[in-house]
């Protein structure tokens, strides 16, 4: 388990997050440019090492009913990845992204040469997009994930 200081260092490596001290030595980190009502990315980072990341717009994380993921046992890499994904999920979308994604939950995957693909569910199917172009379609999430891994992509 990372210490409070190690977790804080990872969080503070994201210049787009603004630190807000709360009670009992806990810290929240806000993303003020959020395109959603939700602005808190890191919730109640506690000196005991516990804390939460907002992942309510993401797939693949064990979330509570508020969309928060407990990060107590996260590695440095896992913590960095979920914070990056959370910020991205809250960021305003480009016109191109909005045309494809709309209000659907999405996952972003990065692969060779930093090429990014978007995975989203629509009408009980899973679609992989490269920009405005449909790359592939799958009947299940597991099939889509297998394809992305086989092609050398990992979730951002």
mmCIF file with all atom_site columns, C-alpha atoms in Angstrom:
data_model
loop_
_atom_site.group_PDB
_atom_site.id
_atom_site.type_symbol
_atom_site.label_atom_id
_atom_site.label_alt_id
_atom_site.label_comp_id
_atom_site.label_asym_id
_atom_site.label_entity_id
_atom_site.label_seq_id
_atom_site.pdbx_PDB_ins_code
_atom_site.Cartn_x
_atom_site.Cartn_y
_atom_site.Cartn_z
_atom_site.occupancy
_atom_site.B_iso_or_equiv
_atom_site.pdbx_formal_charge
_atom_site.auth_seq_id
_atom_site.auth_comp_id
_atom_site.auth_asym_id
_atom_site.auth_atom_id
_atom_site.pdbx_PDB_model_num
ATOM 1   C CA . UNK A 1 1   ? 0.000   0.000  0.000   1.00 0.00 ? 1   UNK A CA 1
ATOM 2   C CA . UNK A 1 2   ? 1.245   3.457  -0.891  1.00 0.00 ? 2   UNK A CA 1
ATOM 3   C CA . UNK A 1 3   ? 1.635   5.936  1.937   1.00 0.00 ? 3   UNK A CA 1
ATOM 4   C CA . UNK A 1 4   ? -0.436  9.100  2.166   1.00 0.00 ? 4   UNK A CA 1
ATOM 5   C CA . UNK A 1 5   ? 2.538   11.122 0.930   1.00 0.00 ? 5   UNK A CA 1
ATOM 6   C CA . UNK A 1 6   ? 3.082   8.796  -2.048  1.00 0.00 ? 6   UNK A CA 1
ATOM 7   C CA . UNK A 1 7   ? -0.590  8.960  -3.007  1.00 0.00 ? 7   UNK A CA 1
ATOM 8   C CA . UNK A 1 8   ? -0.606  12.719 -2.609  1.00 0.00 ? 8   UNK A CA 1
ATOM 9   C CA . UNK A 1 9   ? 2.460   12.980 -4.882  1.00 0.00 ? 9   UNK A CA 1
ATOM 10  C CA . UNK A 1 10  ? 0.701   10.962 -7.598  1.00 0.00 ? 10  UNK A CA 1
ATOM 11  C CA . UNK A 1 11  ? -2.446  13.086 -7.322  1.00 0.00 ? 11  UNK A CA 1
ATOM 12  C CA . UNK A 1 12  ? -0.489  16.334 -7.335  1.00 0.00 ? 12  UNK A CA 1
ATOM 13  C CA . UNK A 1 13  ? 1.316   15.284 -10.530 1.00 0.00 ? 13  UNK A CA 1
ATOM 14  C CA . UNK A 1 14  ? -1.936  16.284 -12.283 1.00 0.00 ? 14  UNK A CA 1
ATOM 15  C CA . UNK A 1 15  ? -1.746  20.074 -12.585 1.00 0.00 ? 15  UNK A CA 1
ATOM 16  C CA . UNK A 1 16  ? -5.410  20.284 -13.611 1.00 0.00 ? 16  UNK A CA 1
ATOM 17  C CA . UNK A 1 17  ? -6.502  19.226 -10.104 1.00 0.00 ? 17  UNK A CA 1
ATOM 18  C CA . UNK A 1 18  ? -7.005  21.809 -7.389  1.00 0.00 ? 18  UNK A CA 1
ATOM 19  C CA . UNK A 1 19  ? -6.369  20.829 -3.769  1.00 0.00 ? 19  UNK A CA 1
ATOM 20  C CA . UNK A 1 20  ? -9.090  21.553 -1.182  1.00 0.00 ? 20  UNK A CA 1
ATOM 21  C CA . UNK A 1 21  ? -8.397  20.695 2.460   1.00 0.00 ? 21  UNK A CA 1
ATOM 22  C CA . UNK A 1 22  ? -11.353 19.223 4.340   1.00 0.00 ? 22  UNK A CA 1
ATOM 23  C CA . UNK A 1 23  ? -11.859 18.035 7.921   1.00 0.00 ? 23  UNK A CA 1
ATOM 24  C CA . UNK A 1 24  ? -9.702  15.557 9.864   1.00 0.00 ? 24  UNK A CA 1
ATOM 25  C CA . UNK A 1 25  ? -6.622  16.103 7.662   1.00 0.00 ? 25  UNK A CA 1
ATOM 26  C CA . UNK A 1 26  ? -8.404  14.786 4.582   1.00 0.00 ? 26  UNK A CA 1
ATOM 27  C CA . UNK A 1 27  ? -7.936  16.338 1.149   1.00 0.00 ? 27  UNK A CA 1
ATOM 28  C CA . UNK A 1 28  ? -10.219 16.586 -1.872  1.00 0.00 ? 28  UNK A CA 1
ATOM 29  C CA . UNK A 1 29  ? -8.945  17.392 -5.355  1.00 0.00 ? 29  UNK A CA 1
ATOM 30  C CA . UNK A 1 30  ? -11.288 19.190 -7.738  1.00 0.00 ? 30  UNK A CA 1
ATOM 31  C CA . UNK A 1 31  ? -11.267 19.342 -11.519 1.00 0.00 ? 31  UNK A CA 1
ATOM 32  C CA . UNK A 1 32  ? -12.689 22.802 -12.128 1.00 0.00 ? 32  UNK A CA 1
ATOM 33  C CA . UNK A 1 33  ? -12.914 22.369 -15.920 1.00 0.00 ? 33  UNK A CA 1
ATOM 34  C CA . UNK A 1 34  ? -15.347 19.471 -15.541 1.00 0.00 ? 34  UNK A CA 1
ATOM 35  C CA . UNK A 1 35  ? -18.105 19.398 -18.141 1.00 0.00 ? 35  UNK A CA 1
ATOM 36  C CA . UNK A 1 36  ? -20.349 17.757 -15.523 1.00 0.00 ? 36  UNK A CA 1
ATOM 37  C CA . UNK A 1 37  ? -21.792 18.833 -12.189 1.00 0.00 ? 37  UNK A CA 1
ATOM 38  C CA . UNK A 1 38  ? -19.307 16.467 -10.594 1.00 0.00 ? 38  UNK A CA 1
ATOM 39  C CA . UNK A 1 39  ? -15.979 18.197 -9.984  1.00 0.00 ? 39  UNK A CA 1
ATOM 40  C CA . UNK A 1 40  ? -14.312 16.162 -7.215  1.00 0.00 ? 40  UNK A CA 1
ATOM 41  C CA . UNK A 1 41  ? -11.902 13.589 -8.697  1.00 0.00 ? 41  UNK A CA 1
ATOM 42  C CA . UNK A 1 42  ? -10.146 12.610 -5.448  1.00 0.00 ? 42  UNK A CA 1
ATOM 43  C CA . UNK A 1 43  ? -12.437 12.407 -2.451  1.00 0.00 ? 43  UNK A CA 1
ATOM 44  C CA . UNK A 1 44  ? -11.280 12.339 1.188   1.00 0.00 ? 44  UNK A CA 1
ATOM 45  C CA . UNK A 1 45  ? -7.645  11.319 0.701   1.00 0.00 ? 45  UNK A CA 1
ATOM 46  C CA . UNK A 1 46  ? -6.869  10.518 4.328   1.00 0.00 ? 46  UNK A CA 1
ATOM 47  C CA . UNK A 1 47  ? -3.530  10.494 6.198   1.00 0.00 ? 47  UNK A CA 1
ATOM 48  C CA . UNK A 1 48  ? -4.135  6.779  6.933   1.00 0.00 ? 48  UNK A CA 1
ATOM 49  C CA . UNK A 1 49  ? -3.779  6.103  3.176   1.00 0.00 ? 49  UNK A CA 1
ATOM 50  C CA . UNK A 1 50  ? -7.448  5.611  2.411   1.00 0.00 ? 50  UNK A CA 1
ATOM 51  C CA . UNK A 1 51  ? -9.316  7.642  -0.175  1.00 0.00 ? 51  UNK A CA 1
ATOM 52  C CA . UNK A 1 52  ? -11.617 7.490  -3.161  1.00 0.00 ? 52  UNK A CA 1
ATOM 53  C CA . UNK A 1 53  ? -11.547 8.355  -6.859  1.00 0.00 ? 53  UNK A CA 1
ATOM 54  C CA . UNK A 1 54  ? -14.652 9.287  -8.826  1.00 0.00 ? 54  UNK A CA 1
ATOM 55  C CA . UNK A 1 55  ? -15.235 6.712  -11.584 1.00 0.00 ? 55  UNK A CA 1
ATOM 56  C CA . UNK A 1 56  ? -18.974 7.106  -12.080 1.00 0.00 ? 56  UNK A CA 1
ATOM 57  C CA . UNK A 1 57  ? -18.585 7.635  -15.831 1.00 0.00 ? 57  UNK A CA 1
ATOM 58  C CA . UNK A 1 58  ? -16.159 4.723  -16.287 1.00 0.00 ? 58  UNK A CA 1
ATOM 59  C CA . UNK A 1 59  ? -16.541 0.990  -16.794 1.00 0.00 ? 59  UNK A CA 1
ATOM 60  C CA . UNK A 1 60  ? -14.435 -1.705 -15.201 1.00 0.00 ? 60  UNK A CA 1
ATOM 61  C CA . UNK A 1 61  ? -14.059 -0.395 -11.656 1.00 0.00 ? 61  UNK A CA 1
ATOM 62  C CA . UNK A 1 62  ? -15.740 -1.635 -8.477  1.00 0.00 ? 62  UNK A CA 1
ATOM 63  C CA . UNK A 1 63  ? -17.722 1.474  -7.516  1.00 0.00 ? 63  UNK A CA 1
ATOM 64  C CA . UNK A 1 64  ? -20.063 2.355  -4.693  1.00 0.00 ? 64  UNK A CA 1
ATOM 65  C CA . UNK A 1 65  ? -23.486 3.883  -5.374  1.00 0.00 ? 65  UNK A CA 1
ATOM 66  C CA . UNK A 1 66  ? -21.895 7.338  -5.718  1.00 0.00 ? 66  UNK A CA 1
ATOM 67  C CA . UNK A 1 67  ? -19.423 6.168  -8.382  1.00 0.00 ? 67  UNK A CA 1
ATOM 68  C CA . UNK A 1 68  ? -16.455 6.197  -5.981  1.00 0.00 ? 68  UNK A CA 1
ATOM 69  C CA . UNK A 1 69  ? -13.636 3.646  -6.018  1.00 0.00 ? 69  UNK A CA 1
ATOM 70  C CA . UNK A 1 70  ? -11.634 2.923  -2.861  1.00 0.00 ? 70  UNK A CA 1
ATOM 71  C CA . UNK A 1 71  ? -7.905  3.358  -3.573  1.00 0.00 ? 71  UNK A CA 1
ATOM 72  C CA . UNK A 1 72  ? -6.461  2.031  -0.320  1.00 0.00 ? 72  UNK A CA 1
ATOM 73  C CA . UNK A 1 73  ? -4.532  -0.807 -1.984  1.00 0.00 ? 73  UNK A CA 1
ATOM 74  C CA . UNK A 1 74  ? -3.828  0.777  -5.378  1.00 0.00 ? 74  UNK A CA 1
ATOM 75  C CA . UNK A 1 75  ? -0.309  0.758  -6.793  1.00 0.00 ? 75  UNK A CA 1
ATOM 76  C CA . UNK A 1 76  ? 1.246   3.949  -8.134  1.00 0.00 ? 76  UNK A CA 1
ATOM 77  C CA . UNK A 1 77  ? 0.421   2.866  -11.698 1.00 0.00 ? 77  UNK A CA 1
ATOM 78  C CA . UNK A 1 78  ? -3.184  1.949  -10.858 1.00 0.00 ? 78  UNK A CA 1
ATOM 79  C CA . UNK A 1 79  ? -3.715  5.233  -9.039  1.00 0.00 ? 79  UNK A CA 1
ATOM 80  C CA . UNK A 1 80  ? -2.272  7.261  -11.900 1.00 0.00 ? 80  UNK A CA 1
ATOM 81  C CA . UNK A 1 81  ? -4.405  5.381  -14.457 1.00 0.00 ? 81  UNK A CA 1
ATOM 82  C CA . UNK A 1 82  ? -7.705  5.829  -12.618 1.00 0.00 ? 82  UNK A CA 1
ATOM 83  C CA . UNK A 1 83  ? -7.094  9.527  -11.941 1.00 0.00 ? 83  UNK A CA 1
ATOM 84  C CA . UNK A 1 84  ? -6.228  10.090 -15.592 1.00 0.00 ? 84  UNK A CA 1
ATOM 85  C CA . UNK A 1 85  ? -9.347  8.197  -16.691 1.00 0.00 ? 85  UNK A CA 1
ATOM 86  C CA . UNK A 1 86  ? -11.533 10.108 -14.219 1.00 0.00 ? 86  UNK A CA 1
ATOM 87  C CA . UNK A 1 87  ? -10.280 13.491 -15.434 1.00 0.00 ? 87  UNK A CA 1
ATOM 88  C CA . UNK A 1 88  ? -10.754 12.441 -19.045 1.00 0.00 ? 88  UNK A CA 1
ATOM 89  C CA . UNK A 1 89  ? -14.296 11.248 -18.335 1.00 0.00 ? 89  UNK A CA 1
ATOM 90  C CA . UNK A 1 90  ? -15.170 14.625 -16.812 1.00 0.00 ? 90  UNK A CA 1
ATOM 91  C CA . UNK A 1 91  ? -13.433 16.695 -19.497 1.00 0.00 ? 91  UNK A CA 1
ATOM 92  C CA . UNK A 1 92  ? -15.415 18.515 -22.145 1.00 0.00 ? 92  UNK A CA 1
ATOM 93  C CA . UNK A 1 93  ? -15.589 16.413 -25.300 1.00 0.00 ? 93  UNK A CA 1
ATOM 94  C CA . UNK A 1 94  ? -14.574 17.574 -28.724 1.00 0.00 ? 94  UNK A CA 1
ATOM 95  C CA . UNK A 1 95  ? -17.344 17.932 -31.287 1.00 0.00 ? 95  UNK A CA 1
ATOM 96  C CA . UNK A 1 96  ? -16.095 14.718 -32.901 1.00 0.00 ? 96  UNK A CA 1
ATOM 97  C CA . UNK A 1 97  ? -16.245 12.793 -29.623 1.00 0.00 ? 97  UNK A CA 1
ATOM 98  C CA . UNK A 1 98  ? -19.673 14.180 -28.765 1.00 0.00 ? 98  UNK A CA 1
ATOM 99  C CA . UNK A 1 99  ? -21.023 13.046 -32.146 1.00 0.00 ? 99  UNK A CA 1
ATOM 100 C CA . UNK A 1 100 ? -20.026 9.450  -31.404 1.00 0.00 ? 100 UNK A CA 1
ATOM 101 C CA . UNK A 1 101 ? -20.213 9.119  -27.639 1.00 0.00 ? 101 UNK A CA 1
ATOM 102 C CA . UNK A 1 102 ? -23.128 11.359 -26.698 1.00 0.00 ? 102 UNK A CA 1
ATOM 103 C CA . UNK A 1 103 ? -24.068 10.581 -23.100 1.00 0.00 ? 103 UNK A CA 1
ATOM 104 C CA . UNK A 1 104 ? -22.828 6.966  -23.134 1.00 0.00 ? 104 UNK A CA 1
ATOM 105 C CA . UNK A 1 105 ? -20.222 5.691  -20.714 1.00 0.00 ? 105 UNK A CA 1
ATOM 106 C CA . UNK A 1 106 ? -16.902 5.224  -22.433 1.00 0.00 ? 106 UNK A CA 1
ATOM 107 C CA . UNK A 1 107 ? -13.467 3.739  -21.941 1.00 0.00 ? 107 UNK A CA 1
ATOM 108 C CA . UNK A 1 108 ? -10.361 5.060  -23.630 1.00 0.00 ? 108 UNK A CA 1
ATOM 109 C CA . UNK A 1 109 ? -7.630  2.672  -24.639 1.00 0.00 ? 109 UNK A CA 1
ATOM 110 C CA . UNK A 1 110 ? -4.105  3.531  -25.682 1.00 0.00 ? 110 UNK A CA 1
ATOM 111 C CA . UNK A 1 111 ? -1.946  1.367  -27.897 1.00 0.00 ? 111 UNK A CA 1
ATOM 112 C CA . UNK A 1 112 ? 1.050   1.344  -30.189 1.00 0.00 ? 112 UNK A CA 1
ATOM 113 C CA . UNK A 1 113 ? 2.319   4.809  -31.143 1.00 0.00 ? 113 UNK A CA 1
ATOM 114 C CA . UNK A 1 114 ? -0.024  6.319  -28.507 1.00 0.00 ? 114 UNK A CA 1
ATOM 115 C CA . UNK A 1 115 ? -3.021  5.664  -30.748 1.00 0.00 ? 115 UNK A CA 1
ATOM 116 C CA . UNK A 1 116 ? -6.257  6.066  -28.779 1.00 0.00 ? 116 UNK A CA 1
ATOM 117 C CA . UNK A 1 117 ? -9.435  4.054  -29.264 1.00 0.00 ? 117 UNK A CA 1
ATOM 118 C CA . UNK A 1 118 ? -12.795 4.604  -27.577 1.00 0.00 ? 118 UNK A CA 1
ATOM 119 C CA . UNK A 1 119 ? -14.911 1.672  -26.371 1.00 0.00 ? 119 UNK A CA 1
ATOM 120 C CA . UNK A 1 120 ? -18.564 2.285  -25.666 1.00 0.00 ? 120 UNK A CA 1
ATOM 121 C CA . UNK A 1 121 ? -21.796 0.386  -25.203 1.00 0.00 ? 121 UNK A CA 1
ATOM 122 C CA . UNK A 1 122 ? -24.822 1.216  -27.300 1.00 0.00 ? 122 UNK A CA 1
ATOM 123 C CA . UNK A 1 123 ? -27.966 -0.831 -27.922 1.00 0.00 ? 123 UNK A CA 1
ATOM 124 C CA . UNK A 1 124 ? -26.540 -3.829 -26.038 1.00 0.00 ? 124 UNK A CA 1
ATOM 125 C CA . UNK A 1 125 ? -23.466 -3.935 -28.310 1.00 0.00 ? 125 UNK A CA 1
ATOM 126 C CA . UNK A 1 126 ? -19.865 -2.809 -27.694 1.00 0.00 ? 126 UNK A CA 1
ATOM 127 C CA . UNK A 1 127 ? -18.238 -0.542 -30.274 1.00 0.00 ? 127 UNK A CA 1
ATOM 128 C CA . UNK A 1 128 ? -14.595 0.412  -30.736 1.00 0.00 ? 128 UNK A CA 1
ATOM 129 C CA . UNK A 1 129 ? -14.024 3.766  -32.452 1.00 0.00 ? 129 UNK A CA 1
ATOM 130 C CA . UNK A 1 130 ? -10.906 5.385  -33.840 1.00 0.00 ? 130 UNK A CA 1
ATOM 131 C CA . UNK A 1 131 ? -11.885 9.029  -34.110 1.00 0.00 ? 131 UNK A CA 1
ATOM 132 C CA . UNK A 1 132 ? -15.131 9.135  -36.093 1.00 0.00 ? 132 UNK A CA 1
ATOM 133 C CA . UNK A 1 133 ? -14.481 5.730  -37.638 1.00 0.00 ? 133 UNK A CA 1
ATOM 134 C CA . UNK A 1 134 ? -15.983 2.505  -36.334 1.00 0.00 ? 134 UNK A CA 1
ATOM 135 C CA . UNK A 1 135 ? -13.122 0.052  -35.844 1.00 0.00 ? 135 UNK A CA 1
ATOM 136 C CA . UNK A 1 136 ? -15.044 -2.997 -34.583 1.00 0.00 ? 136 UNK A CA 1
ATOM 137 C CA . UNK A 1 137 ? -18.291 -4.137 -32.973 1.00 0.00 ? 137 UNK A CA 1
ATOM 138 C CA . UNK A 1 138 ? -18.770 -6.896 -30.395 1.00 0.00 ? 138 UNK A CA 1
ATOM 139 C CA . UNK A 1 139 ? -21.677 -8.648 -28.739 1.00 0.00 ? 139 UNK A CA 1
ATOM 140 C CA . UNK A 1 140 ? -20.036 -8.629 -25.283 1.00 0.00 ? 140 UNK A CA 1
ATOM 141 C CA . UNK A 1 141 ? -17.704 -6.458 -23.246 1.00 0.00 ? 141 UNK A CA 1
ATOM 142 C CA . UNK A 1 142 ? -15.326 -9.407 -22.769 1.00 0.00 ? 142 UNK A CA 1
ATOM 143 C CA . UNK A 1 143 ? -14.982 -9.895 -26.538 1.00 0.00 ? 143 UNK A CA 1
ATOM 144 C CA . UNK A 1 144 ? -14.177 -6.202 -26.988 1.00 0.00 ? 144 UNK A CA 1
ATOM 145 C CA . UNK A 1 145 ? -11.580 -6.285 -24.203 1.00 0.00 ? 145 UNK A CA 1
ATOM 146 C CA . UNK A 1 146 ? -9.964  -9.410 -25.652 1.00 0.00 ? 146 UNK A CA 1
ATOM 147 C CA . UNK A 1 147 ? -9.724  -7.702 -29.052 1.00 0.00 ? 147 UNK A CA 1
ATOM 148 C CA . UNK A 1 148 ? -8.161  -4.563 -27.558 1.00 0.00 ? 148 UNK A CA 1
ATOM 149 C CA . UNK A 1 149 ? -5.608  -6.571 -25.571 1.00 0.00 ? 149 UNK A CA 1
ATOM 150 C CA . UNK A 1 150 ? -4.762  -8.697 -28.627 1.00 0.00 ? 150 UNK A CA 1
ATOM 151 C CA . UNK A 1 151 ? -4.114  -5.492 -30.594 1.00 0.00 ? 151 UNK A CA 1
ATOM 152 C CA . UNK A 1 152 ? -1.727  -4.204 -27.910 1.00 0.00 ? 152 UNK A CA 1
ATOM 153 C CA . UNK A 1 153 ? -4.033  -1.668 -26.244 1.00 0.00 ? 153 UNK A CA 1
ATOM 154 C CA . UNK A 1 154 ? -4.453  -1.010 -22.537 1.00 0.00 ? 154 UNK A CA 1
ATOM 155 C CA . UNK A 1 155 ? -7.080  1.000  -20.719 1.00 0.00 ? 155 UNK A CA 1
ATOM 156 C CA . UNK A 1 156 ? -6.088  4.551  -19.897 1.00 0.00 ? 156 UNK A CA 1
#
